[in-house]
Every structure is written in structure tokens, then in C-alpha cells.
PDB file of C-alpha atoms in Angstrom:
ATOM      1  CA  MET A   1     -97.821 -65.155  28.701  1.00  0.00           C
ATOM      2  CA  GLN A   2     -96.705 -62.651  31.350  1.00  0.00           C
ATOM      3  CA  VAL A   3     -95.391 -60.016  28.919  1.00  0.00           C
ATOM      4  CA  ARG A   4     -98.739 -59.900  27.101  1.00  0.00           C
ATOM      5  CA  ASP A   5    -100.707 -59.779  30.350  1.00  0.00           C
ATOM      6  CA  LEU A   6     -98.604 -56.892  31.661  1.00  0.00           C
ATOM      7  CA  ARG A   7     -99.019 -54.961  28.394  1.00  0.00           C
ATOM      8  CA  VAL A   8    -102.788 -55.480  28.382  1.00  0.00           C
ATOM      9  CA  GLU A   9    -102.911 -54.319  31.996  1.00  0.00           C
ATOM     10  CA  ALA A  10    -100.805 -51.280  31.111  1.00  0.00           C
ATOM     11  CA  VAL A  11    -102.993 -50.095  28.249  1.00  0.00           C
ATOM     12  CA  SER A  12    -106.101 -50.766  30.381  1.00  0.00           C
ATOM     13  CA  ASP A  13    -104.908 -48.776  33.416  1.00  0.00           C
ATOM     14  CA  PRO A  14    -106.983 -45.569  33.621  1.00  0.00           C
ATOM     15  CA  ASP A  15    -104.023 -43.742  35.211  1.00  0.00           C
ATOM     16  CA  ALA A  16    -101.827 -44.719  32.268  1.00  0.00           C
ATOM     17  CA  ALA A  17    -104.334 -44.129  29.468  1.00  0.00           C
ATOM     18  CA  VAL A  18    -102.370 -41.137  28.146  1.00  0.00           C
ATOM     19  CA  ALA A  19     -99.122 -43.100  28.055  1.00  0.00           C
ATOM     20  CA  PHE A  20     -99.650 -45.673  25.306  1.00  0.00           C
ATOM     21  CA  LEU A  21    -100.164 -45.517  21.567  1.00  0.00           C
ATOM     22  CA  SER A  22    -102.265 -48.687  21.470  1.00  0.00           C
ATOM     23  CA  THR A  23    -105.492 -49.847  23.066  1.00  0.00           C
ATOM     24  CA  ARG A  24    -106.511 -52.873  25.087  1.00  0.00           C
ATOM     25  CA  GLU A  25    -108.439 -54.201  22.089  1.00  0.00           C
ATOM     26  CA  GLU A  26    -105.426 -53.857  19.790  1.00  0.00           C
ATOM     27  CA  GLU A  27    -103.164 -55.692  22.232  1.00  0.00           C
ATOM     28  CA  LEU A  28    -105.696 -58.480  22.836  1.00  0.00           C
ATOM     29  CA  ALA A  29    -106.037 -58.990  19.069  1.00  0.00           C
ATOM     30  CA  ARG A  30    -102.355 -59.953  18.747  1.00  0.00           C
ATOM     31  CA  ASP A  31    -101.763 -63.709  18.580  1.00  0.00           C
ATOM     32  CA  ASP A  32     -99.398 -65.767  20.740  1.00  0.00           C
ATOM     33  CA  ALA A  33     -96.768 -65.857  17.972  1.00  0.00           C
ATOM     34  CA  PHE A  34     -96.556 -62.047  18.092  1.00  0.00           C
ATOM     35  CA  TRP A  35     -95.934 -62.073  21.847  1.00  0.00           C
ATOM     36  CA  ARG A  36     -93.369 -64.893  21.665  1.00  0.00           C
ATOM     37  CA  ASP A  37     -91.494 -63.065  18.898  1.00  0.00           C
ATOM     38  CA  ARG A  38     -91.676 -59.761  20.763  1.00  0.00           C
ATOM     39  CA  ALA A  39     -90.246 -61.304  23.939  1.00  0.00           C
ATOM     40  CA  ALA A  40     -87.518 -63.182  22.047  1.00  0.00           C
ATOM     41  CA  THR A  41     -86.469 -60.125  20.038  1.00  0.00           C
ATOM     42  CA  ALA A  42     -86.430 -57.831  23.081  1.00  0.00           C
ATOM     43  CA  GLY A  43     -84.179 -60.319  24.851  1.00  0.00           C
ATOM     44  CA  SER A  44     -81.645 -60.915  22.102  1.00  0.00           C
ATOM     45  CA  ALA A  45     -81.467 -58.053  19.597  1.00  0.00           C
ATOM     46  CA  ASP A  46     -78.889 -55.257  19.460  1.00  0.00           C
ATOM     47  CA  TRP A  47     -81.491 -52.596  18.618  1.00  0.00           C
ATOM     48  CA  VAL A  48     -84.177 -53.303  21.235  1.00  0.00           C
ATOM     49  CA  ALA A  49     -84.306 -54.448  24.839  1.00  0.00           C
ATOM     50  CA  GLN A  50     -87.135 -54.871  27.296  1.00  0.00           C
ATOM     51  CA  PHE A  51     -86.381 -54.583  30.983  1.00  0.00           C
ATOM     52  CA  VAL A  52     -88.768 -56.127  33.473  1.00  0.00           C
ATOM     53  CA  ALA A  53     -89.148 -55.927  37.218  1.00  0.00           C
ATOM     54  CA  ALA A  54     -90.363 -59.215  38.630  1.00  0.00           C
ATOM     55  CA  SER A  55     -91.330 -60.823  41.890  1.00  0.00           C
ATOM     56  CA  PRO A  56     -92.281 -64.405  42.718  1.00  0.00           C
ATOM     57  CA  ASP A  57     -95.870 -63.344  41.982  1.00  0.00           C
ATOM     58  CA  GLY A  58     -95.095 -62.192  38.419  1.00  0.00           C
ATOM     59  CA  LEU A  59     -94.059 -59.107  36.508  1.00  0.00           C
ATOM     60  CA  LEU A  60     -94.308 -55.760  38.286  1.00  0.00           C
ATOM     61  CA  GLY A  61     -93.398 -53.474  35.424  1.00  0.00           C
ATOM     62  CA  SER A  62     -91.363 -52.971  32.309  1.00  0.00           C
ATOM     63  CA  ALA A  63     -89.599 -50.482  30.084  1.00  0.00           C
ATOM     64  CA  THR A  64     -88.408 -50.960  26.525  1.00  0.00           C
ATOM     65  CA  VAL A  65     -85.560 -49.226  24.704  1.00  0.00           C
ATOM     66  CA  LEU A  66     -85.367 -48.933  20.920  1.00  0.00           C
ATOM     67  CA  ILE A  67     -82.246 -47.746  19.150  1.00  0.00           C
ATOM     68  CA  TRP A  68     -82.968 -45.758  16.003  1.00  0.00           C
ATOM     69  CA  GLU A  69     -80.309 -45.229  13.360  1.00  0.00           C
ATOM     70  CA  ALA A  70     -79.961 -41.859  11.619  1.00  0.00           C
ATOM     71  CA  GLY A  71     -82.280 -41.685   8.636  1.00  0.00           C
ATOM     72  CA  ALA A  72     -84.821 -44.134  10.058  1.00  0.00           C
ATOM     73  CA  THR A  73     -88.456 -43.312  10.772  1.00  0.00           C
ATOM     74  CA  ASP A  74     -89.328 -43.691  14.462  1.00  0.00           C
ATOM     75  CA  HIS A  75     -92.469 -45.111  16.097  1.00  0.00           C
ATOM     76  CA  LEU A  76     -94.240 -41.761  15.687  1.00  0.00           C
ATOM     77  CA  GLY A  77     -93.382 -41.399  12.013  1.00  0.00           C
ATOM     78  CA  HIS A  78     -90.678 -38.775  12.613  1.00  0.00           C
ATOM     79  CA  ARG A  79     -87.388 -38.874  10.736  1.00  0.00           C
ATOM     80  CA  VAL A  80     -84.456 -39.681  13.027  1.00  0.00           C
ATOM     81  CA  GLU A  81     -81.735 -37.084  12.510  1.00  0.00           C
ATOM     82  CA  GLU A  82     -79.031 -38.775  14.592  1.00  0.00           C
ATOM     83  CA  ARG A  83     -78.697 -42.176  16.212  1.00  0.00           C
ATOM     84  CA  ARG A  84     -80.691 -42.259  19.436  1.00  0.00           C
ATOM     85  CA  ALA A  85     -82.214 -44.521  22.072  1.00  0.00           C
ATOM     86  CA  ASP A  86     -85.876 -44.074  22.983  1.00  0.00           C
ATOM     87  CA  VAL A  87     -87.550 -45.417  26.100  1.00  0.00           C
ATOM     88  CA  LEU A  88     -91.059 -46.698  25.368  1.00  0.00           C
ATOM     89  CA  GLY A  89     -93.792 -48.659  27.071  1.00  0.00           C
ATOM     90  CA  VAL A  90     -92.901 -47.754  30.647  1.00  0.00           C
ATOM     91  CA  TYR A  91     -95.393 -49.241  33.063  1.00  0.00           C
ATOM     92  CA  LEU A  92     -95.476 -50.198  36.725  1.00  0.00           C
ATOM     93  CA  ARG A  93     -98.303 -51.890  38.502  1.00  0.00           C
ATOM     94  CA  PRO A  94     -99.947 -49.361  40.859  1.00  0.00           C
ATOM     95  CA  SER A  95     -98.819 -51.348  43.917  1.00  0.00           C
ATOM     96  CA  HIS A  96     -95.167 -50.751  42.968  1.00  0.00           C
ATOM     97  CA  ARG A  97     -95.256 -47.086  42.020  1.00  0.00           C
ATOM     98  CA  ALA A  98     -93.194 -44.739  44.193  1.00  0.00           C
ATOM     99  CA  ALA A  99     -91.146 -47.701  45.447  1.00  0.00           C
ATOM    100  CA  GLY A 100     -87.982 -47.131  43.395  1.00  0.00           C
ATOM    101  CA  THR A 101     -88.838 -49.770  40.791  1.00  0.00           C
ATOM    102  CA  ILE A 102     -88.959 -47.227  37.966  1.00  0.00           C
ATOM    103  CA  ASP A 103     -85.494 -46.041  38.973  1.00  0.00           C
ATOM    104  CA  ALA A 104     -84.105 -49.572  38.612  1.00  0.00           C
ATOM    105  CA  LEU A 105     -85.798 -50.112  35.243  1.00  0.00           C
ATOM    106  CA  LEU A 106     -84.564 -46.817  33.813  1.00  0.00           C
ATOM    107  CA  ASP A 107     -81.058 -47.341  35.221  1.00  0.00           C
ATOM    108  CA  ALA A 108     -80.939 -50.732  33.489  1.00  0.00           C
ATOM    109  CA  ALA A 109     -82.168 -49.122  30.275  1.00  0.00           C
ATOM    110  CA  ALA A 110     -79.523 -46.402  30.584  1.00  0.00           C
ATOM    111  CA  SER A 111     -76.730 -48.915  31.158  1.00  0.00           C
ATOM    112  CA  TRP A 112     -77.813 -50.963  28.158  1.00  0.00           C
ATOM    113  CA  ALA A 113     -77.981 -47.912  25.877  1.00  0.00           C
ATOM    114  CA  ALA A 114     -74.624 -46.588  27.117  1.00  0.00           C
ATOM    115  CA  SER A 115     -73.033 -49.986  26.455  1.00  0.00           C
ATOM    116  CA  ARG A 116     -74.117 -49.557  22.831  1.00  0.00           C
ATOM    117  CA  GLY A 117     -72.452 -46.167  22.507  1.00  0.00           C
ATOM    118  CA  LEU A 118     -75.469 -43.925  23.040  1.00  0.00           C
ATOM    119  CA  ALA A 119     -74.959 -40.619  24.821  1.00  0.00           C
ATOM    120  CA  ALA A 120     -78.555 -40.177  25.989  1.00  0.00           C
ATOM    121  CA  LEU A 121     -81.973 -41.735  26.413  1.00  0.00           C
ATOM    122  CA  THR A 122     -85.046 -39.903  25.167  1.00  0.00           C
ATOM    123  CA  LEU A 123     -88.712 -40.463  25.843  1.00  0.00           C
ATOM    124  CA  ASP A 124     -91.999 -38.793  25.073  1.00  0.00           C
ATOM    125  CA  VAL A 125     -94.578 -38.143  27.768  1.00  0.00           C
ATOM    126  CA  HIS A 126     -98.064 -36.672  27.541  1.00  0.00           C
ATOM    127  CA  VAL A 127     -98.142 -33.089  28.823  1.00  0.00           C
ATOM    128  CA  ASP A 128    -100.950 -33.997  31.237  1.00  0.00           C
ATOM    129  CA  ASN A 129     -99.123 -37.012  32.690  1.00  0.00           C
ATOM    130  CA  LEU A 130     -97.569 -35.079  35.562  1.00  0.00           C
ATOM    131  CA  ARG A 131     -96.980 -38.197  37.682  1.00  0.00           C
ATOM    132  CA  ALA A 132     -94.834 -39.761  34.962  1.00  0.00           C
ATOM    133  CA  GLN A 133     -93.001 -36.490  34.299  1.00  0.00           C
ATOM    134  CA  ALA A 134     -92.095 -36.245  37.995  1.00  0.00           C
ATOM    135  CA  ALA A 135     -90.841 -39.824  38.059  1.00  0.00           C
ATOM    136  CA  TYR A 136     -88.752 -39.243  34.940  1.00  0.00           C
ATOM    137  CA  ARG A 137     -87.253 -36.048  36.372  1.00  0.00           C
ATOM    138  CA  ARG A 138     -86.345 -37.940  39.550  1.00  0.00           C
ATOM    139  CA  CYS A 139     -84.579 -40.490  37.322  1.00  0.00           C
ATOM    140  CA  GLY A 140     -82.442 -37.867  35.584  1.00  0.00           C
ATOM    141  CA  PHE A 141     -84.590 -36.875  32.612  1.00  0.00           C
ATOM    142  CA  ALA A 142     -85.153 -33.224  31.711  1.00  0.00           C
ATOM    143  CA  SER A 143     -87.386 -31.587  29.140  1.00  0.00           C
ATOM    144  CA  THR A 144     -85.674 -30.889  25.820  1.00  0.00           C
ATOM    145  CA  GLY A 145     -88.185 -28.157  25.014  1.00  0.00           C
ATOM    146  CA  VAL A 146     -89.521 -30.187  22.085  1.00  0.00           C
ATOM    147  CA  GLU A 147     -93.311 -30.511  22.125  1.00  0.00           C
ATOM    148  CA  PHE A 148     -95.520 -32.128  19.497  1.00  0.00           C
ATOM    149  CA  THR A 149     -98.915 -33.725  19.028  1.00  0.00           C
ATOM    150  CA  SER A 150     -99.203 -37.491  18.610  1.00  0.00           C
ATOM    151  CA  SER A 151    -102.188 -39.803  18.383  1.00  0.00           C
ATOM    152  CA  ILE A 152    -102.646 -39.486  22.169  1.00  0.00           C
ATOM    153  CA  GLY A 153    -102.451 -35.686  22.192  1.00  0.00           C
ATOM    154  CA  PRO A 154     -99.825 -33.136  23.207  1.00  0.00           C
ATOM    155  CA  GLU A 155     -96.506 -34.613  24.282  1.00  0.00           C
ATOM    156  CA  LEU A 156     -93.138 -33.356  25.348  1.00  0.00           C
ATOM    157  CA  GLN A 157     -89.754 -34.930  24.870  1.00  0.00           C
ATOM    158  CA  MET A 158     -87.459 -35.629  27.817  1.00  0.00           C
ATOM    159  CA  ARG A 159     -83.804 -36.642  27.768  1.00  0.00           C
ATOM    160  CA  ARG A 160     -81.372 -38.285  30.172  1.00  0.00           C
ATOM    161  CA  VAL A 161     -77.681 -37.800  29.460  1.00  0.00           C
ATOM    162  CA  LEU A 162     -75.684 -40.993  29.877  1.00  0.00           C
ATOM    163  CA  PRO A 163     -72.171 -41.273  31.265  1.00  0.00           C
ATOM    164  CA  VAL A 164     -69.502 -41.666  28.616  1.00  0.00           C
ATOM    165  CA  SER A 165     -67.624 -44.941  28.927  1.00  0.00           C
TER     166      SER A 165
END
């Protein structure tokens, strides 16, 4: 399954080690039913969407958006104060970094979130992941000033304002 293989590659990439909240072992332990359900849900639900960049040779990268309702608890265990859309699981194969693929993925994510009435996209990035921070800034994200510590260490929150429809 291509989605599983890309995720395993992502969490195994030494350049992306500070970007994911799971490990290679955790992802490999998930059964095929998990991956089928994950792909089906991300392709049909109103609260989650996964965007993939593909070529004839397979998947090149992906980004997922989760919509959190006010009062919910997010993926980091934080209480959600107001409805928001979070970008998670961003990964590009090294051969497609700096080629504009991330821009297309995040633009698709932004369009999807805006079509559901969201005013912004947020994401968390490790403070030491300067390459990712630069890519996110290029794609319209800016630091919110919020910093916190997660299971992967110190992170900062970034936000991209979406056009109002």
C-alpha cells in the first residue's frame, strides 16, 4: 500500500526525524486494515483530508489536514479553543524537495480548509527543523509566537491566513 510505504519512509528519513510523532516501528506494526481505513477516511470525511503528490513511479509526498472543533482535544492533547485546521504529516521524498511540490500540497490543503469555512491553517514544527520552517514561510505561514514542548522536543506554531470566500 503506497500510503503506508510513504509514511514508513517519512518516519525513517533522518532529515525528517524531528517532524513526526511516531516511529518506523510503530507505523510498521499497524495492520493493513488500519491503512485501508486511514486512506478511505482521508479521502471521504469532512474533518480530515490527505493530499498526495504522485508521479507514474508512485507517491512523492503528502500532507494531511485535520479540522478540530472547539472543545476537542487535539493530537498533542491540547484543548482546542476555537475551530481550526491543522496541517500534519507533511513529507516529501528528498528527490522532490525544493521543486515546488510542497507549495502545491499546501495550496491544496488551504483550498480544502477554506472551502470548509476555516480562516487559517496551523501547523507545528520543531524549532530545529529550519528547512521545514523556511519552506512553510515560503508557502505563506508565519510564526504565531506560540512555542511548546511535545514528545519530539521544542516546537513552534505557524499559521497561514486563508482568503475569505
